[in-house]
Amino acid sequence: MPELLATQDPEVAAAIANDVRRQTDEINLIASENYASAAVLEATGSVLTNKYAEGYPGRRYYAGCENADIVETLAIDRVKELFDVEAANVQPHSGSQANMAAYFATLTTGDRILGMQLDQGGHLTHGSPVNFSGKLYNFASYGVLHEEETIDHDAVLATAREFKPALIVTGATAYPRTIDFARFREIADEVDALLMVDMAHIAGLIAGGAHPSPAPYADIITSTTHKTLRGPRGAMILSRRSLARKINSAVFPNMQGGPMVHAIAAKAVAFGEAATPEFRSYAAAVVANAQALAAALSKGGLRIVSGGTDTHMMLVDVSTRNITGQEAEDALRAAGIIANKNAIPFDPLPPRVTSGVRLGTPALTSRGMDAGDMNAVAGFILEAMDAAGNDGGAASIRRRVLDFASKFPVPGIS
Ligand code: DSN
């Protein structure tokens, strides 16, 4: 338990200590989560949280920003090199805010955008009617093919021709296959649209060379920094130099106020880590683990959407086990395995129930698990689903999950 907090504020200290234990004891298969390194955590918890630094390096609205300038310039330079892009804004507090700023920088409200359907893998900010994106802009959507469950590029092109969007957005939160950025560029060019890639889920894979980069094709790239990239909670916008001024103004002063300098410092640390050979090995292992886990689950009788994965995540159709996505999530939780229910393409069940779960390997790969360990993880998952609703069965699996997990140190904790 953190010592100072334990004395001053035992309630908060206890919640943090309990989450340290939870993160250590459980198997985390949430595809969008990871374990930041001790160095990233140290920068995140630093005194830079005390500083106001509206503006950009060298052009601030407050005095005393010399160290804020250093960390922000380091973050910008490192991320530009990491992803081979001309410009970067590292101030967005979240992925949604990065996407909001990207739209604000390039469009006028009411403009047309073509994005991926939420229930087929897209994100709320790609046009959901309950999100600012769907409220402020005029969206049309694309999805996946019924049989293959991969992006229907012919439909993307046909819709783009008819709808004439000013911007096409690709990137996903629940799509396990490589996205063909070159094909999206061709479609965007054909209808004279800008191309935006939201690479939040796969940023670490791209940085580590385990997924093709959108950089040669996209006008704007947005991303969070805490998923496969393994940095602090936050986001960024990468772009061509010609769009940099508009993007910077869209982030500040248009949409955000003071940047979180402590988070920017931690982003700089994470970008440094992601440029190492160790991170390249990590990114390759994340994909190898996902493929091994998908194969083992498939062998165990579960249907993997699109037949497998090219990335860090898979969508598992649990209806073959006669349970819903919600029941699967609950059964896994009871066994000490953390994952989220997720709609599968053309899901007959509502979003609060679903027929699937989304599983990802970024976090357990950060603990050093390898493809061989995925057989054990798959075994626990299959057993837990069979034990759905059986408290005694779940408790027995949970004990074995705890014993298994204890063999793998958690970065930033152990
Ligand atoms: N919440 C994130 C995810 O889990 O994919 C997307 O914003």
Coordinates of C-alpha atoms and ligand atoms in Angstrom, one line a residue:
M1 CA 0.0 0.0 0.0
P2 CA 1.4 3.5 -0.8
E3 CA 2.8 4.6 2.6
L4 CA 2.0 8.3 2.6
L5 CA -1.5 7.8 1.2
A6 CA -2.2 5.0 3.7
T7 CA -1.7 7.5 6.5
Q8 CA -3.4 10.5 5.0
D9 CA -6.2 8.9 3.0
P10 CA -6.6 5.2 3.8
E11 CA -9.8 4.8 1.7
V12 CA -8.0 5.8 -1.5
A13 CA -4.9 4.0 -0.5
A14 CA -6.8 0.8 0.1
A15 CA -8.6 1.0 -3.3
I16 CA -5.2 1.4 -5.0
A17 CA -3.7 -1.5 -3.1
N18 CA -6.6 -3.6 -4.0
D19 CA -6.2 -2.9 -7.6
V20 CA -2.5 -3.7 -7.4
R21 CA -3.6 -7.1 -6.1
R22 CA -6.4 -7.4 -8.7
Q23 CA -4.0 -6.6 -11.6
T24 CA -1.5 -9.1 -10.3
D25 CA -3.9 -12.0 -9.5
E26 CA -6.1 -11.9 -12.6
I27 CA -5.5 -12.8 -16.2
N28 CA -6.3 -9.6 -18.1
L29 CA -7.6 -10.2 -21.6
I30 CA -9.1 -6.8 -22.2
A31 CA -7.8 -6.0 -25.7
S32 CA -7.4 -2.3 -25.0
E33 CA -5.5 -2.5 -21.7
N34 CA -1.9 -3.0 -20.8
Y35 CA 0.7 -2.6 -18.0
A36 CA 2.7 0.6 -18.2
S37 CA 6.4 0.3 -17.2
A38 CA 7.7 1.6 -13.8
A39 CA 9.3 4.5 -15.7
V40 CA 6.1 5.5 -17.4
L41 CA 4.2 5.3 -14.0
E42 CA 6.9 7.4 -12.4
A43 CA 6.6 10.1 -15.0
T44 CA 2.8 10.0 -14.8
G45 CA 3.0 10.5 -11.0
S46 CA 5.5 13.3 -11.2
V47 CA 5.3 17.0 -10.1
L48 CA 4.7 18.0 -13.7
T49 CA 1.1 17.5 -12.9
N50 CA 1.3 20.9 -11.0
K51 CA 2.1 22.9 -14.2
Y52 CA -0.1 24.9 -16.4
A53 CA 1.3 25.1 -19.9
E54 CA -1.4 26.2 -22.4
G55 CA 0.1 26.6 -25.8
Y56 CA 2.9 24.7 -27.4
P57 CA 6.7 24.5 -26.8
G58 CA 8.2 28.0 -27.1
R59 CA 4.8 29.6 -27.3
R60 CA 3.1 29.3 -23.9
Y61 CA 0.6 31.4 -22.1
Y62 CA 2.3 30.9 -18.7
A63 CA 5.8 31.5 -17.4
G64 CA 7.9 28.6 -16.0
C65 CA 7.3 26.2 -18.9
E66 CA 10.9 25.5 -19.7
N67 CA 10.7 21.9 -18.5
A68 CA 7.2 21.4 -20.0
D69 CA 8.8 22.5 -23.3
I70 CA 11.6 19.9 -22.9
V71 CA 9.2 16.9 -22.3
E72 CA 6.7 18.0 -25.0
T73 CA 9.5 18.5 -27.5
L74 CA 11.0 15.1 -26.6
A75 CA 7.5 13.5 -27.0
I76 CA 6.9 15.1 -30.4
D77 CA 10.3 14.3 -31.8
R78 CA 10.3 10.7 -30.6
V79 CA 6.8 10.0 -31.9
K80 CA 7.5 11.5 -35.3
E81 CA 10.5 9.3 -35.6
L82 CA 8.7 6.2 -34.3
F83 CA 5.9 6.4 -36.8
D84 CA 7.8 8.3 -39.6
V85 CA 5.3 11.2 -39.8
E86 CA 5.9 14.9 -40.4
A87 CA 3.9 16.4 -37.5
A88 CA 2.6 15.4 -34.1
N89 CA 0.3 16.8 -31.4
V90 CA 0.8 14.9 -28.1
Q91 CA -1.7 16.9 -26.0
P92 CA -5.1 15.1 -26.5
H93 CA -6.2 13.7 -23.1
S94 CA -8.1 10.8 -24.7
G95 CA -8.8 9.0 -28.0
S96 CA -12.2 10.6 -28.3
Q97 CA -10.7 14.0 -27.8
A98 CA -8.1 13.3 -30.5
N99 CA -10.8 12.2 -32.9
M100 CA -12.9 15.3 -32.0
A101 CA -9.9 17.6 -32.7
A102 CA -9.1 15.8 -36.0
Y103 CA -12.7 16.4 -37.2
F104 CA -12.7 20.0 -36.0
A105 CA -9.4 20.6 -37.8
T106 CA -10.5 19.3 -41.2
L107 CA -14.3 19.6 -41.4
T108 CA -17.2 21.9 -40.7
T109 CA -20.1 20.6 -38.6
G110 CA -22.6 18.9 -40.8
D111 CA -20.0 17.7 -43.2
R112 CA -20.1 14.1 -44.5
I113 CA -17.9 11.3 -43.0
L114 CA -17.8 7.6 -43.8
G115 CA -16.9 5.5 -40.8
M116 CA -17.0 1.9 -39.7
Q117 CA -20.3 0.7 -38.0
L118 CA -19.9 0.5 -34.2
D119 CA -21.6 -3.0 -34.0
Q120 CA -19.2 -4.3 -36.7
G121 CA -16.0 -3.1 -35.1
G122 CA -15.9 0.7 -35.3
H123 CA -15.8 3.2 -32.4
L124 CA -18.4 5.5 -30.8
T125 CA -16.5 8.5 -32.3
H126 CA -16.8 7.0 -35.8
G127 CA -20.4 8.2 -36.1
S128 CA -22.5 6.7 -33.4
P129 CA -25.7 8.7 -33.0
V130 CA -25.3 8.8 -29.2
N131 CA -21.8 10.4 -29.6
F132 CA -20.8 13.9 -30.5
S133 CA -19.5 12.6 -33.9
G134 CA -23.0 11.4 -35.0
K135 CA -24.6 14.5 -33.6
L136 CA -22.3 17.1 -35.2
Y137 CA -21.5 15.4 -38.5
N138 CA -23.4 13.5 -41.2
F139 CA -22.2 9.9 -41.2
A140 CA -22.6 7.0 -43.4
S141 CA -21.2 3.7 -42.4
Y142 CA -19.5 0.5 -43.8
G143 CA -19.1 -2.9 -42.3
V144 CA -17.9 -6.4 -42.9
L145 CA -18.9 -9.2 -45.3
H146 CA -21.4 -11.7 -44.0
E147 CA -19.4 -14.8 -44.8
E148 CA -15.8 -13.7 -44.4
E149 CA -16.4 -11.2 -41.6
T150 CA -13.7 -8.9 -43.1
I151 CA -14.2 -5.3 -44.3
D152 CA -16.3 -5.1 -47.4
H153 CA -14.1 -2.9 -49.5
D154 CA -16.5 -3.0 -52.5
A155 CA -19.3 -1.6 -50.3
V156 CA -16.9 1.0 -48.9
L157 CA -16.2 2.2 -52.4
A158 CA -19.9 2.1 -53.5
T159 CA -21.0 4.0 -50.4
A160 CA -18.2 6.5 -50.8
R161 CA -19.2 7.1 -54.5
E162 CA -22.8 7.7 -53.6
F163 CA -22.4 9.6 -50.3
K164 CA -19.3 11.7 -51.3
P165 CA -17.8 12.1 -47.8
A166 CA -15.3 14.8 -47.1
L167 CA -13.5 12.4 -44.9
I168 CA -13.2 8.6 -44.6
V169 CA -12.3 7.2 -41.2
T170 CA -10.9 3.7 -40.7
G171 CA -9.5 1.9 -37.7
A172 CA -11.4 -0.2 -35.2
T173 CA -12.0 -1.3 -31.6
A174 CA -13.2 -4.8 -32.4
Y175 CA -11.8 -5.9 -35.7
P176 CA -9.1 -8.6 -35.7
R177 CA -7.7 -8.4 -39.2
T178 CA -5.1 -6.3 -40.9
I179 CA -6.6 -3.1 -42.3
D180 CA -5.7 -2.4 -45.9
F181 CA -4.7 1.2 -45.6
A182 CA -3.6 1.4 -49.3
R183 CA -7.1 0.3 -50.4
F184 CA -8.7 2.9 -48.2
R185 CA -6.3 5.6 -49.7
E186 CA -7.4 4.5 -53.2
I187 CA -11.1 4.8 -52.2
A188 CA -10.5 8.2 -50.6
D189 CA -8.7 9.5 -53.6
E190 CA -11.4 8.3 -56.0
V191 CA -14.0 10.4 -54.1
D192 CA -11.6 13.2 -53.2
A193 CA -11.9 12.6 -49.5
L194 CA -9.4 13.0 -46.7
L195 CA -8.3 9.7 -45.0
M196 CA -8.1 9.5 -41.3
V197 CA -6.8 6.3 -39.5
D198 CA -7.7 5.8 -35.9
M199 CA -4.9 3.3 -35.0
A200 CA -5.6 3.4 -31.2
H201 CA -5.7 -0.4 -30.9
I202 CA -2.8 -1.3 -33.1
A203 CA -0.4 1.6 -32.5
G204 CA 2.0 -0.6 -30.5
L205 CA 1.9 -3.3 -33.2
I206 CA 2.7 -0.7 -35.8
A207 CA 5.5 0.9 -33.8
G208 CA 7.0 -2.6 -33.3
G209 CA 6.7 -3.6 -37.0
A210 CA 4.0 -6.2 -36.4
H211 CA 1.3 -4.4 -38.4
P212 CA 1.6 -2.3 -41.6
S213 CA 1.8 1.4 -41.0
P214 CA -0.9 3.9 -42.1
A215 CA 1.7 6.7 -42.3
P216 CA 2.3 6.5 -46.1
Y217 CA -1.5 6.6 -46.8
A218 CA -3.3 8.7 -44.1
D219 CA -3.8 12.4 -44.0
I220 CA -4.4 12.2 -40.3
I221 CA -3.7 9.4 -37.8
T222 CA -5.1 9.5 -34.3
S223 CA -4.3 7.1 -31.4
T224 CA -4.4 6.5 -27.7
T225 CA -1.1 5.9 -26.0
H226 CA -2.1 3.3 -23.4
K227 CA -3.2 0.3 -25.4
T228 CA -0.7 -1.9 -27.4
L229 CA 1.7 1.1 -27.2
R230 CA 1.9 0.6 -23.4
G231 CA 2.2 4.2 -22.5
P232 CA 0.2 6.4 -20.1
R233 CA -3.5 7.0 -20.5
G234 CA -3.8 9.7 -23.2
A235 CA -3.7 10.2 -26.9
M236 CA -2.1 12.0 -29.9
I237 CA -2.7 13.2 -33.5
L238 CA -0.1 12.6 -36.2
S239 CA -0.3 14.2 -39.6
R240 CA 1.2 15.7 -42.7
R241 CA 3.0 19.0 -42.0
S242 CA 0.4 20.9 -44.0
L243 CA -2.3 20.0 -41.5
A244 CA -0.3 20.6 -38.3
R245 CA -1.3 24.2 -37.7
K246 CA -5.0 23.4 -38.0
I247 CA -4.7 20.4 -35.8
N248 CA -2.8 22.3 -33.1
S249 CA -5.5 25.1 -33.1
A250 CA -8.2 22.5 -33.0
V251 CA -6.7 20.9 -29.8
F252 CA -5.8 24.2 -28.1
P253 CA -7.5 26.7 -27.9
N254 CA -10.5 25.2 -29.6
M255 CA -11.2 22.0 -27.6
Q256 CA -8.8 21.6 -24.7
G257 CA -7.3 23.9 -22.1
G258 CA -4.1 23.1 -20.2
P259 CA -2.2 20.0 -21.4
M260 CA -1.4 17.3 -18.9
V261 CA 2.3 17.8 -18.7
H262 CA 2.9 14.8 -16.5
A263 CA 1.1 12.6 -19.1
I264 CA 3.1 14.2 -21.9
A265 CA 6.3 13.4 -20.1
A266 CA 5.1 9.8 -19.7
K267 CA 4.2 9.6 -23.4
A268 CA 7.8 10.7 -24.2
V269 CA 9.1 7.8 -22.0
A270 CA 6.8 5.3 -23.7
F271 CA 7.7 6.5 -27.2
G272 CA 11.4 5.9 -26.2
E273 CA 10.6 2.4 -24.9
A274 CA 8.6 1.6 -28.1
A275 CA 11.6 2.4 -30.2
T276 CA 13.7 -0.4 -28.7
P277 CA 14.5 -3.8 -30.1
E278 CA 12.8 -5.3 -27.0
F279 CA 9.5 -3.6 -28.0
R280 CA 9.8 -5.1 -31.5
S281 CA 10.0 -8.5 -29.9
Y282 CA 7.1 -7.6 -27.6
A283 CA 4.9 -6.5 -30.6
A284 CA 5.6 -9.7 -32.5
A285 CA 4.9 -11.8 -29.4
V286 CA 1.5 -10.1 -28.8
V287 CA 0.4 -11.2 -32.3
A288 CA 1.9 -14.7 -32.0
N289 CA 0.1 -15.1 -28.6
A290 CA -3.2 -13.9 -30.1
Q291 CA -2.9 -16.4 -32.9
A292 CA -2.0 -19.2 -30.5
L293 CA -4.9 -18.4 -28.2
A294 CA -7.4 -18.2 -31.1
A295 CA -6.2 -21.5 -32.4
A296 CA -6.5 -23.2 -29.0
L297 CA -10.0 -21.8 -28.4
S298 CA -11.1 -22.9 -31.9
K299 CA -9.8 -26.4 -31.2
G300 CA -11.8 -26.3 -28.0
G301 CA -15.0 -25.7 -30.0
L302 CA -15.4 -21.9 -29.9
R303 CA -16.0 -20.0 -33.2
I304 CA -13.5 -17.2 -33.9
V305 CA -14.9 -14.4 -35.9
S306 CA -13.3 -14.3 -39.4
G307 CA -11.5 -17.5 -38.6
G308 CA -8.6 -16.0 -36.6
T309 CA -6.6 -12.9 -36.1
D310 CA -3.7 -10.9 -37.6
T311 CA -3.5 -8.6 -34.6
H312 CA -3.6 -8.5 -30.8
M313 CA -7.3 -9.3 -30.5
M314 CA -9.9 -11.8 -31.4
L315 CA -13.7 -11.8 -31.3
V316 CA -15.1 -15.1 -30.0
D317 CA -18.6 -16.2 -30.8
V318 CA -19.8 -17.9 -27.6
S319 CA -23.2 -18.9 -28.9
T320 CA -21.6 -22.2 -29.9
R321 CA -21.4 -22.8 -26.1
N322 CA -25.0 -21.9 -25.6
I323 CA -24.2 -18.8 -23.5
T324 CA -24.4 -15.1 -24.2
G325 CA -21.5 -12.6 -24.3
Q326 CA -22.7 -11.3 -20.9
E327 CA -22.8 -14.7 -19.4
A328 CA -19.4 -15.5 -20.8
E329 CA -18.0 -12.2 -19.4
D330 CA -19.5 -13.1 -16.0
A331 CA -18.2 -16.7 -16.1
L332 CA -14.7 -15.5 -16.9
R333 CA -14.8 -12.9 -14.2
A334 CA -15.8 -15.5 -11.6
A335 CA -12.8 -17.5 -12.7
G336 CA -10.3 -14.6 -12.4
I337 CA -10.2 -13.8 -16.1
I338 CA -11.1 -10.3 -17.2
A339 CA -12.6 -9.7 -20.6
N340 CA -15.5 -7.8 -22.2
K341 CA -18.6 -9.0 -23.9
N342 CA -18.7 -7.7 -27.5
A343 CA -21.1 -7.7 -30.4
I344 CA -20.1 -10.0 -33.2
P345 CA -20.9 -9.0 -36.8
F346 CA -24.7 -9.3 -37.4
D347 CA -25.2 -10.1 -33.8
P348 CA -28.9 -11.1 -33.1
L349 CA -28.6 -10.1 -29.4
P350 CA -28.6 -6.5 -28.1
P351 CA -25.4 -4.6 -27.2
R352 CA -25.9 -5.1 -23.5
V353 CA -26.1 -8.9 -24.0
T354 CA -24.2 -9.8 -27.2
S355 CA -23.1 -13.2 -28.6
G356 CA -19.4 -12.6 -28.2
V357 CA -16.4 -11.7 -26.1
R358 CA -13.4 -9.7 -27.2
L359 CA -10.1 -11.1 -26.1
G360 CA -6.7 -9.5 -26.4
T361 CA -3.1 -10.5 -25.6
P362 CA -1.3 -7.1 -25.0
A363 CA -1.4 -7.3 -21.2
L364 CA -0.5 -10.9 -20.7
T365 CA 2.3 -10.6 -23.2
S366 CA 3.7 -7.7 -21.1
R367 CA 3.8 -10.2 -18.2
G368 CA 6.1 -12.4 -20.3
M369 CA 3.6 -15.1 -21.3
D370 CA 4.4 -16.9 -24.6
A371 CA 2.5 -18.9 -27.2
G372 CA 2.9 -22.1 -25.1
D373 CA 1.2 -20.4 -22.1
M374 CA -1.8 -19.6 -24.4
N375 CA -2.8 -23.3 -24.2
A376 CA -3.2 -23.0 -20.4
V377 CA -5.1 -19.7 -20.8
A378 CA -7.4 -21.2 -23.4
G379 CA -8.0 -24.2 -21.1
F380 CA -9.0 -21.8 -18.3
I381 CA -11.4 -19.9 -20.6
L382 CA -13.1 -23.1 -21.9
E383 CA -13.5 -24.5 -18.4
A384 CA -14.8 -21.2 -17.1
M385 CA -17.4 -21.0 -19.9
D386 CA -18.5 -24.6 -19.2
A387 CA -18.8 -23.6 -15.5
A388 CA -21.0 -20.6 -16.2
G389 CA -23.4 -20.1 -13.3
N390 CA -21.6 -22.8 -11.2
D391 CA -20.0 -20.9 -8.3
G392 CA -18.1 -24.0 -7.0
G393 CA -16.6 -24.7 -10.4
A394 CA -15.6 -21.1 -10.9
A395 CA -13.8 -21.0 -7.5
S396 CA -11.7 -24.0 -8.4
I397 CA -10.7 -22.5 -11.7
R398 CA -10.0 -19.1 -10.0
R399 CA -7.5 -20.8 -7.6
R400 CA -5.6 -22.3 -10.5
V401 CA -5.7 -19.0 -12.4
L402 CA -4.2 -17.3 -9.4
D403 CA -1.4 -19.9 -9.1
F404 CA -0.7 -19.6 -12.9
A405 CA -0.8 -15.8 -12.9
S406 CA 1.6 -15.6 -9.9
K407 CA 4.4 -17.0 -12.1
F408 CA 4.4 -13.9 -14.3
P409 CA 5.6 -10.5 -13.0
V410 CA 3.6 -7.5 -13.8
P411 CA 5.5 -4.5 -15.2
G412 CA 5.3 -1.5 -13.0
I413 CA 4.1 -3.6 -10.0
S414 CA 6.2 -6.7 -9.4
Ligands
DSN1 N1 -12.7 1.6 -24.8 C1 -11.8 1.3 -25.8 C2 -11.8 -0.1 -26.1 O1 -11.9 -0.9 -25.2 O2 -11.6 -0.5 -27.3 C3 -12.1 2.1 -27.1 O3 -12.2 3.4 -26.8

